[in-house]
Amino acid sequence: MDLLTIQHAFQQAKEQFSVADLISPDVKILFILESPHREEIKHHTPLAGSSGRSVSKVLFDGQQNTPLGLLLKENRDEESYCRLGILNVCSFPLQAAAIPDRKWREDHAEFVQAAEKVRVGNDKDVYRNETWNAFQETMLQDFKQRLKVLLNQPLVIVPCGRFAQKQFRLADVHSSKWRVVNDVPHPSYNSWAKERYRGQITEVVEAVAEV
């Protein structure tokens, strides 16, 4: 697939399958995640599934079981919640299984395959397959635009997992008003509760407590 075809399919996927970022004007801490999955598509909210539940448990000392995305959506007018935000690198699913329209998946099989390959190919910045490179570049341009809107916002930014960390680095968007918490794992499989990540997660929890 050439770049223009990729860009066209990307725009279609955005229009049909996007889950909007959760970012209020008062956001102070921004969690960057990969992309929506089935629960996020179902609820039209990022971090609405088990990973979001894992985040809530850690941030609120086990007192909250509602996934973070749903918690922020339901309490968007409360000061303690509107200071937390969620932004996905890609606003539509990168996994074929989460795209709800089977015919669309079949009609755009090469595009969907490229998305999945880029999703798991975090050991490389540039791929041998030009379709994968074209997809990544298109996705990065979209991601950059959403980051640049926040350049003047004082933020603690938390890229969660290898994919988000890689794409945030490649986006190369910086602000003197941002502080980045590095090496935070993706919250899937209850990883935020694991001992080996205690240092990073403690930094995140302390940042949340401060705001």
XYZ file of N, CA and C in Angstrom:
633
model
N 0.845 -1.199 0.000
C 0.000 0.000 0.000
C 0.877 1.245 0.000
N 0.486 2.237 -0.796
C 1.253 3.480 -0.797
C 0.756 4.394 0.326
N 1.483 5.486 0.549
C 1.191 6.371 1.676
C -0.206 6.964 1.589
N -0.627 7.388 0.401
C -1.952 7.994 0.263
C -3.067 7.013 0.593
N -2.897 5.758 0.190
C -3.897 4.737 0.500
C -3.958 4.477 1.997
N -2.790 4.430 2.627
C -2.726 4.267 4.079
C -3.418 5.437 4.773
N -3.125 6.642 4.331
C -3.710 7.832 4.948
C -5.232 7.830 4.821
N -5.720 7.388 3.668
C -7.164 7.334 3.433
C -7.813 6.306 4.371
N -7.214 5.130 4.476
C -7.757 4.091 5.361
C -7.670 4.532 6.821
N -6.593 5.218 7.170
C -6.425 5.702 8.545
C -7.552 6.673 8.896
N -7.853 7.578 7.974
C -8.920 8.545 8.223
C -10.268 7.848 8.348
N -10.501 6.852 7.510
C -11.743 6.071 7.610
C -11.860 5.404 8.980
N -10.779 4.764 9.408
C -10.788 4.073 10.698
C -11.035 5.058 11.838
N -10.430 6.239 11.742
C -10.657 7.264 12.762
C -12.121 7.673 12.822
N -12.711 7.880 11.674
C -14.102 8.339 11.619
C -15.072 7.287 12.140
N -14.751 6.009 11.909
C -15.703 4.952 12.232
C -15.468 4.285 13.586
N -14.210 4.228 14.030
C -13.899 3.389 15.196
C -13.151 4.116 16.309
N -13.079 5.443 16.238
C -12.289 6.164 17.234
C -12.941 6.195 18.606
N -12.085 6.203 19.614
C -12.479 6.492 20.995
C -11.765 7.787 21.374
N -12.527 8.796 21.738
C -11.944 10.113 22.005
C -11.079 10.097 23.256
N -10.028 10.898 23.240
C -9.183 11.074 24.418
C -9.999 11.727 25.534
N -9.597 11.470 26.757
C -10.229 12.100 27.922
C -9.262 13.133 28.489
N -9.432 14.384 28.082
C -8.524 15.445 28.517
C -9.341 16.701 28.806
N -9.392 17.085 30.068
C -10.123 18.300 30.435
C -9.173 19.501 30.357
N -9.710 20.718 30.349
C -8.844 21.914 30.339
C -7.962 22.004 31.580
N -8.341 21.294 32.651
C -7.588 21.365 33.911
C -6.639 20.200 34.100
N -6.391 19.427 33.057
C -5.568 18.224 33.191
C -4.164 18.570 33.697
N -3.676 17.759 34.614
C -2.336 17.931 35.172
C -1.462 16.693 34.954
N -2.115 15.536 34.904
C -1.391 14.285 34.692
C -2.011 13.575 33.498
N -1.184 13.245 32.515
C -1.676 12.642 31.287
C -1.075 11.252 31.107
N -1.936 10.253 31.104
C -1.517 8.884 30.840
C -1.620 8.623 29.340
N -0.514 8.189 28.737
C -0.507 7.863 27.313
C -0.537 6.352 27.160
N -1.547 5.858 26.464
C -1.722 4.435 26.237
C -1.633 4.129 24.745
N -1.734 2.850 24.432
C -1.581 2.396 23.050
C -2.789 2.736 22.174
N -3.890 2.039 22.394
C -5.072 2.158 21.543
C -6.247 1.501 22.246
N -7.466 1.805 21.816
C -8.629 1.167 22.451
C -8.747 -0.311 22.091
N -9.403 -1.056 22.984
C -9.733 -2.450 22.686
C -11.244 -2.616 22.836
N -11.719 -3.831 23.002
C -13.165 -4.081 22.938
C -13.969 -3.304 23.971
N -13.509 -3.296 25.225
C -14.260 -2.592 26.263
C -14.283 -1.089 26.000
N -13.179 -0.577 25.460
C -13.115 0.849 25.143
C -14.077 1.203 24.003
N -14.163 0.324 23.004
C -15.111 0.535 21.912
C -16.546 0.471 22.447
N -16.803 -0.482 23.301
C -18.140 -0.666 23.874
C -18.593 0.570 24.657
N -17.687 1.127 25.469
C -18.048 2.252 26.335
C -17.673 3.613 25.747
N -17.028 3.614 24.576
C -16.585 4.865 23.930
C -15.690 5.680 24.865
N -14.833 4.972 25.581
C -13.984 5.601 26.584
C -12.644 4.868 26.662
N -11.519 5.586 26.708
C -10.229 4.900 26.879
C -10.083 4.309 28.271
N -9.256 3.292 28.397
C -8.981 2.634 29.676
C -10.274 2.256 30.409
N -11.168 1.575 29.680
C -12.465 1.213 30.255
C -12.550 -0.257 30.640
N -11.472 -1.020 30.448
C -11.489 -2.449 30.733
C -10.629 -2.829 31.927
N -10.073 -4.021 31.864
C -9.309 -4.547 33.001
C -8.045 -3.735 33.286
N -7.402 -3.211 32.230
C -6.221 -2.373 32.463
C -6.594 -1.104 33.211
N -7.710 -0.501 32.842
C -8.182 0.692 33.535
C -8.541 0.409 34.979
N -9.073 -0.786 35.232
C -9.401 -1.180 36.607
C -8.121 -1.320 37.433
N -7.093 -1.890 36.818
C -5.804 -2.050 37.488
C -5.221 -0.691 37.877
N -5.336 0.293 36.980
C -4.823 1.637 37.261
C -5.575 2.264 38.434
N -6.895 2.156 38.422
C -7.698 2.750 39.493
C -7.347 2.165 40.855
N -7.173 0.852 40.893
C -6.839 0.205 42.164
C -5.541 0.759 42.737
N -4.551 0.955 41.870
C -3.251 1.442 42.340
C -3.319 2.924 42.717
N -3.930 3.740 41.877
C -3.958 5.178 42.134
C -4.771 5.539 43.360
N -5.796 4.743 43.636
C -6.694 5.071 44.743
C -6.598 4.052 45.872
N -5.420 3.468 46.009
C -5.064 2.626 47.158
C -6.072 1.499 47.406
N -6.507 0.872 46.317
C -7.403 -0.267 46.429
C -8.836 0.071 46.771
N -9.148 1.364 46.863
C -10.496 1.784 47.255
C -11.435 1.972 46.065
N -10.882 1.852 44.855
C -11.686 2.109 43.661
C -11.533 0.966 42.674
N -12.659 0.399 42.235
C -12.640 -0.746 41.333
C -13.149 -0.406 39.931
N -13.627 0.813 39.755
C -14.116 1.238 38.443
C -12.925 1.566 37.546
N -12.895 1.065 36.299
C -11.791 1.394 35.391
C -11.584 2.903 35.284
N -10.339 3.320 35.199
C -10.030 4.751 35.260
C -10.784 5.559 34.210
N -10.863 5.046 32.977
C -11.556 5.795 31.935
C -13.007 6.064 32.284
N -13.701 5.049 32.786
C -15.104 5.221 33.177
C -15.218 6.150 34.381
N -14.277 6.049 35.290
C -14.261 6.898 36.481
C -14.132 8.373 36.082
N -13.224 8.654 35.161
C -13.036 10.038 34.717
C -14.244 10.542 33.943
N -14.812 9.678 33.127
C -15.981 10.065 32.328
C -17.187 10.367 33.217
N -17.384 9.538 34.242
C -18.543 9.693 35.127
C -18.386 10.858 36.104
N -17.130 11.274 36.346
C -16.874 12.333 37.335
C -16.128 13.505 36.716
N -16.441 13.799 35.471
C -15.663 14.795 34.720
C -15.728 16.201 35.322
N -16.751 16.467 36.141
C -16.882 17.811 36.724
C -16.253 17.922 38.104
N -15.743 16.809 38.630
C -15.120 16.841 39.954
C -13.630 17.171 39.837
N -13.179 18.095 40.667
C -11.814 18.614 40.551
C -10.756 17.520 40.652
N -10.944 16.556 41.538
C -9.917 15.534 41.749
C -9.769 14.600 40.553
N -10.812 14.525 39.726
C -10.757 13.633 38.566
C -10.424 14.374 37.270
N -10.865 15.615 37.144
C -10.646 16.330 35.881
C -9.177 16.686 35.677
N -8.362 16.502 36.729
C -6.922 16.769 36.583
C -6.163 15.562 36.019
N -6.859 14.450 35.857
C -6.264 13.264 35.243
C -6.787 13.130 33.820
N -5.902 12.780 32.887
C -6.312 12.630 31.497
C -5.734 11.371 30.874
N -6.370 10.929 29.801
C -5.929 9.734 29.070
C -5.882 10.057 27.586
N -4.759 9.733 26.960
C -4.584 9.936 25.523
C -4.026 8.653 24.912
N -4.691 8.129 23.895
C -4.177 6.972 23.168
C -3.297 7.430 22.015
N -2.190 6.734 21.799
C -1.351 7.028 20.630
C -2.186 6.925 19.367
N -2.951 5.849 19.253
C -3.855 5.651 18.123
C -5.276 5.618 18.663
N -6.157 6.411 18.103
C -7.500 6.547 18.672
C -8.461 5.444 18.246
N -8.055 4.602 17.296
C -8.864 3.435 16.933
C -8.055 2.168 17.220
N -8.693 0.998 17.281
C -7.971 -0.220 17.671
C -6.851 -0.604 16.698
N -5.724 -0.978 17.261
C -4.626 -1.522 16.458
C -4.727 -3.034 16.317
N -5.587 -3.645 17.086
C -5.787 -5.092 17.018
C -7.052 -5.384 16.218
N -6.931 -6.260 15.249
C -8.060 -6.571 14.370
C -9.277 -7.032 15.159
N -9.046 -7.812 16.206
C -10.152 -8.375 16.976
C -11.023 -7.309 17.630
N -10.491 -6.105 17.798
C -11.249 -5.046 18.460
C -11.988 -4.142 17.480
N -11.730 -4.297 16.193
C -12.463 -3.508 15.188
C -13.821 -4.169 14.977
N -14.910 -3.491 15.281
C -16.215 -4.152 15.334
C -16.834 -4.500 13.982
N -16.319 -3.945 12.908
C -16.894 -4.180 11.584
C -16.047 -5.213 10.827
N -16.541 -6.456 10.776
C -15.756 -7.521 10.148
C -15.516 -7.255 8.665
N -16.522 -6.753 7.973
C -16.358 -6.478 6.539
C -15.276 -5.428 6.307
N -15.265 -4.395 7.158
C -14.234 -3.370 7.022
C -12.846 -3.979 7.224
N -12.736 -4.844 8.225
C -11.452 -5.521 8.469
C -11.016 -6.315 7.240
N -11.943 -7.035 6.645
C -11.617 -7.869 5.486
C -11.275 -7.017 4.269
N -11.999 -5.922 4.091
C -11.762 -5.046 2.943
C -10.447 -4.281 3.066
N -9.965 -4.149 4.284
C -8.727 -3.392 4.535
C -7.694 -4.287 5.229
N -7.604 -5.511 4.775
C -6.779 -6.517 5.443
C -5.307 -6.105 5.534
N -4.758 -5.529 4.482
C -3.344 -5.148 4.509
C -3.109 -3.996 5.488
N -4.034 -3.060 5.538
C -3.948 -1.945 6.485
C -4.013 -2.456 7.923
N -4.964 -3.352 8.188
C -5.131 -3.913 9.532
C -3.892 -4.707 9.943
N -3.331 -5.448 9.009
C -2.108 -6.200 9.303
C -0.955 -5.248 9.633
N -0.842 -4.161 8.899
C 0.215 -3.183 9.174
C 0.068 -2.605 10.579
N -1.173 -2.300 10.960
C -1.421 -1.761 12.304
C -0.976 -2.751 13.371
N -1.309 -4.009 13.172
C -0.930 -5.023 14.162
C 0.582 -5.212 14.216
N 1.244 -5.170 13.075
C 2.703 -5.340 13.050
C 3.409 -4.175 13.744
N 2.939 -2.968 13.512
C 3.536 -1.800 14.165
C 3.282 -1.864 15.672
N 2.128 -2.337 16.054
C 1.786 -2.442 17.471
C 2.776 -3.310 18.239
N 3.192 -4.416 17.655
C 4.073 -5.350 18.377
C 5.551 -5.157 18.026
N 5.848 -4.362 17.005
C 7.230 -4.211 16.559
C 7.964 -3.091 17.259
N 8.050 -3.191 18.573
C 8.621 -2.092 19.344
C 10.138 -2.144 19.473
N 10.759 -3.151 18.864
C 12.213 -3.252 18.891
C 12.859 -2.505 17.727
N 12.034 -1.935 16.840
C 12.572 -1.220 15.676
C 11.852 0.112 15.494
N 12.608 1.107 15.064
C 11.997 2.390 14.710
C 11.588 2.415 13.244
N 12.346 1.713 12.415
C 12.085 1.655 10.972
C 11.990 0.194 10.563
N 11.005 -0.111 9.742
C 10.760 -1.491 9.328
C 11.220 -1.730 7.888
N 11.453 -2.988 7.565
C 11.779 -3.346 6.180
C 10.566 -3.214 5.271
N 9.383 -3.390 5.840
C 8.148 -3.320 5.071
C 7.672 -1.859 4.990
N 7.589 -1.301 3.790
C 7.258 0.110 3.628
C 5.813 0.419 4.005
N 4.922 -0.562 3.893
C 3.542 -0.344 4.321
C 3.490 -0.111 5.826
N 4.277 -0.871 6.573
C 4.325 -0.685 8.022
C 4.890 0.693 8.358
N 5.935 1.092 7.647
C 6.512 2.420 7.868
C 5.494 3.518 7.567
N 4.740 3.340 6.487
C 3.738 4.342 6.109
C 2.639 4.431 7.163
N 2.245 3.284 7.689
C 1.228 3.309 8.747
C 1.766 4.035 9.977
N 2.985 3.681 10.397
C 3.550 4.302 11.597
C 3.686 5.812 11.422
N 4.123 6.255 10.253
C 4.290 7.686 10.017
C 2.946 8.404 10.048
N 1.922 7.797 9.468
C 0.584 8.392 9.476
C 0.043 8.478 10.891
N 0.211 7.420 11.639
C -0.233 7.403 13.034
C 0.511 8.453 13.859
N 1.821 8.572 13.636
C 2.629 9.538 14.379
C 2.194 10.973 14.099
N 1.859 11.274 12.860
C 1.422 12.629 12.531
C 0.148 12.980 13.284
N -0.762 12.028 13.369
C -2.002 12.250 14.109
C -1.714 12.419 15.605
N -0.856 11.574 16.130
C -0.466 11.630 17.542
C 0.207 12.965 17.864
N 1.108 13.398 17.010
C 1.808 14.664 17.217
C 0.838 15.837 17.303
N -0.151 15.855 16.428
C -1.112 16.957 16.424
C -1.835 17.062 17.753
N -2.194 15.913 18.317
C -2.905 15.937 19.599
C -1.977 16.316 20.758
N -0.713 15.943 20.671
C 0.252 16.354 21.700
C 0.527 17.856 21.645
N 0.645 18.393 20.455
C 1.012 19.802 20.308
C -0.037 20.745 20.868
N -1.279 20.296 20.924
C -2.341 21.098 21.522
C -2.051 21.360 23.006
N -1.245 20.478 23.609
C -0.993 20.535 25.050
C 0.347 21.177 25.410
N 1.031 21.753 24.442
C 2.387 22.259 24.678
C 2.465 23.298 25.794
N 1.438 24.098 25.965
C 1.471 25.151 26.984
C 0.837 24.737 28.307
N 0.480 23.453 28.399
C -0.174 22.939 29.604
C 0.879 22.309 30.525
N 1.010 22.766 31.775
C 1.923 22.100 32.709
C 1.423 20.675 32.979
N 2.245 19.687 32.652
C 1.792 18.302 32.720
C 2.855 17.373 33.280
N 2.391 16.356 33.989
C 3.187 15.158 34.226
C 2.694 14.135 33.209
N 3.580 13.681 32.337
C 3.193 12.755 31.273
C 3.704 11.362 31.611
N 2.786 10.390 31.498
C 3.115 9.013 31.856
C 2.848 8.096 30.663
N 3.859 7.870 29.792
C 3.676 6.900 28.710
C 3.718 5.484 29.291
N 2.653 4.730 29.074
C 2.508 3.421 29.718
C 2.798 2.286 28.731
N 3.893 1.589 28.954
C 4.236 0.442 28.118
C 5.187 0.788 26.986
N 5.778 -0.243 26.402
C 6.826 -0.062 25.390
C 6.306 0.661 24.144
N 5.099 0.329 23.714
C 4.568 0.974 22.514
C 4.390 2.475 22.725
N 3.729 2.859 23.797
C 3.513 4.281 24.070
C 4.834 5.013 24.271
N 5.786 4.376 24.944
C 7.089 4.998 25.168
C 7.828 5.211 23.853
N 7.788 4.209 22.994
C 8.462 4.326 21.700
C 7.835 5.425 20.847
N 6.508 5.428 20.754
C 5.844 6.403 19.893
C 5.961 7.816 20.451
N 5.977 7.969 21.769
C 6.182 9.293 22.365
C 7.584 9.799 22.034
N 8.553 8.890 22.070
C 9.924 9.276 21.709
C 10.012 9.663 20.233
N 9.390 8.873 19.368
C 9.439 9.158 17.936
C 8.676 10.444 17.578
N 7.626 10.744 18.320
C 6.861 11.962 18.053
C 7.727 13.197 18.252
N 8.671 13.113 19.195
C 9.660 14.169 19.408
C 8.999 15.529 19.673
N 7.963 15.517 20.475
C 7.282 16.748 20.883
C 7.672 17.028 22.332
N 8.179 18.241 22.572
C 8.701 18.566 23.894
C 8.160 19.906 24.383
N 8.082 20.032 25.696
C 7.693 21.298 26.300
C 8.426 21.459 27.621
N 8.852 22.676 27.893
C 9.513 22.952 29.175
C 8.531 22.829 30.340
N 7.249 22.746 30.020
C 6.219 22.643 31.060
C 5.849 21.190 31.359
N 6.506 20.266 30.697
C 6.196 18.853 30.894
C 7.266 18.152 31.729
N 6.824 17.227 32.545
C 7.726 16.277 33.216
C 7.273 14.876 32.835
N 8.193 14.063 32.371
C 7.857 12.721 31.891
C 8.305 11.682 32.916
N 7.405 10.780 33.267
C 7.747 9.652 34.134
C 8.098 8.487 33.221
N 9.332 8.055 33.269
C 9.825 7.045 32.335
C 9.658 5.620 32.854
N 9.630 4.685 31.906
C 9.696 3.246 32.191
C 8.501 2.708 32.982
N 7.347 3.332 32.826
C 6.131 2.814 33.463
C 5.548 1.725 32.557
N 5.264 0.542 33.092
C 4.733 -0.531 32.250
C 3.287 -0.274 31.837
N 2.847 -0.995 30.816
C 1.423 -0.988 30.491
C 0.692 -1.651 31.654
N -0.493 -1.152 32.020
C -1.165 -1.700 33.205
C -1.880 -3.035 33.003
N -1.722 -3.657 31.844
C -2.347 -4.965 31.618
C -1.722 -6.027 32.521
N -2.478 -7.081 32.766
C -2.020 -8.217 33.576
C -1.566 -7.801 34.974
N -2.197 -6.732 35.478
C -1.930 -6.273 36.845
C -0.461 -5.904 37.063
N 0.208 -5.479 36.007
C 1.650 -5.210 36.100
C 1.987 -4.054 37.042
N 1.044 -3.151 37.259
C 1.333 -2.013 38.144
C 1.483 -2.442 39.601
N 1.042 -3.648 39.908
C 1.156 -4.137 41.282
C 2.418 -4.972 41.492
N 3.215 -5.169 40.447
C 4.385 -6.033 40.551
C 5.552 -5.315 41.219
N 6.288 -6.043 42.022
C 7.372 -5.485 42.811
C 8.433 -4.801 41.951
N 8.737 -5.372 40.803
C 9.845 -4.825 39.995
C 9.545 -3.437 39.429
N 8.279 -3.034 39.450
C 7.922 -1.709 38.944
C 7.579 -0.735 40.077
N 7.898 -1.121 41.297
C 7.470 -0.318 42.443
C 7.958 1.125 42.339
N 9.210 1.333 41.956
C 9.764 2.686 41.897
C 8.992 3.584 40.949
N 8.745 3.100 39.728
C 8.026 3.902 38.736
C 6.595 4.189 39.179
N 5.919 3.152 39.694
C 4.524 3.327 40.089
C 4.400 4.247 41.291
N 5.350 4.179 42.221
C 5.352 5.084 43.359
C 5.454 6.527 42.892
N 6.296 6.781 41.890
C 6.429 8.138 41.348
C 5.114 8.618 40.751
N 4.418 7.717 40.060
C 3.122 8.086 39.473
C 2.105 8.389 40.565
N 2.022 7.525 41.562
C 1.046 7.708 42.649
C 1.325 9.003 43.395
N 2.575 9.312 43.631
C 2.922 10.564 44.332
C 2.559 11.773 43.502
N 2.745 11.683 42.178
C 2.373 12.792 41.297
C 0.868 13.026 41.329
N 0.101 11.950 41.334
C -1.365 12.062 41.417
C -1.773 12.682 42.745
N -1.124 12.262 43.819
C -1.465 12.791 45.145
C -1.184 14.307 45.234
N -0.171 14.753 44.531
C 0.211 16.159 44.569
C -0.806 17.077 43.896
N -1.558 16.538 42.922
C -2.510 17.392 42.211
C -3.910 17.249 42.781
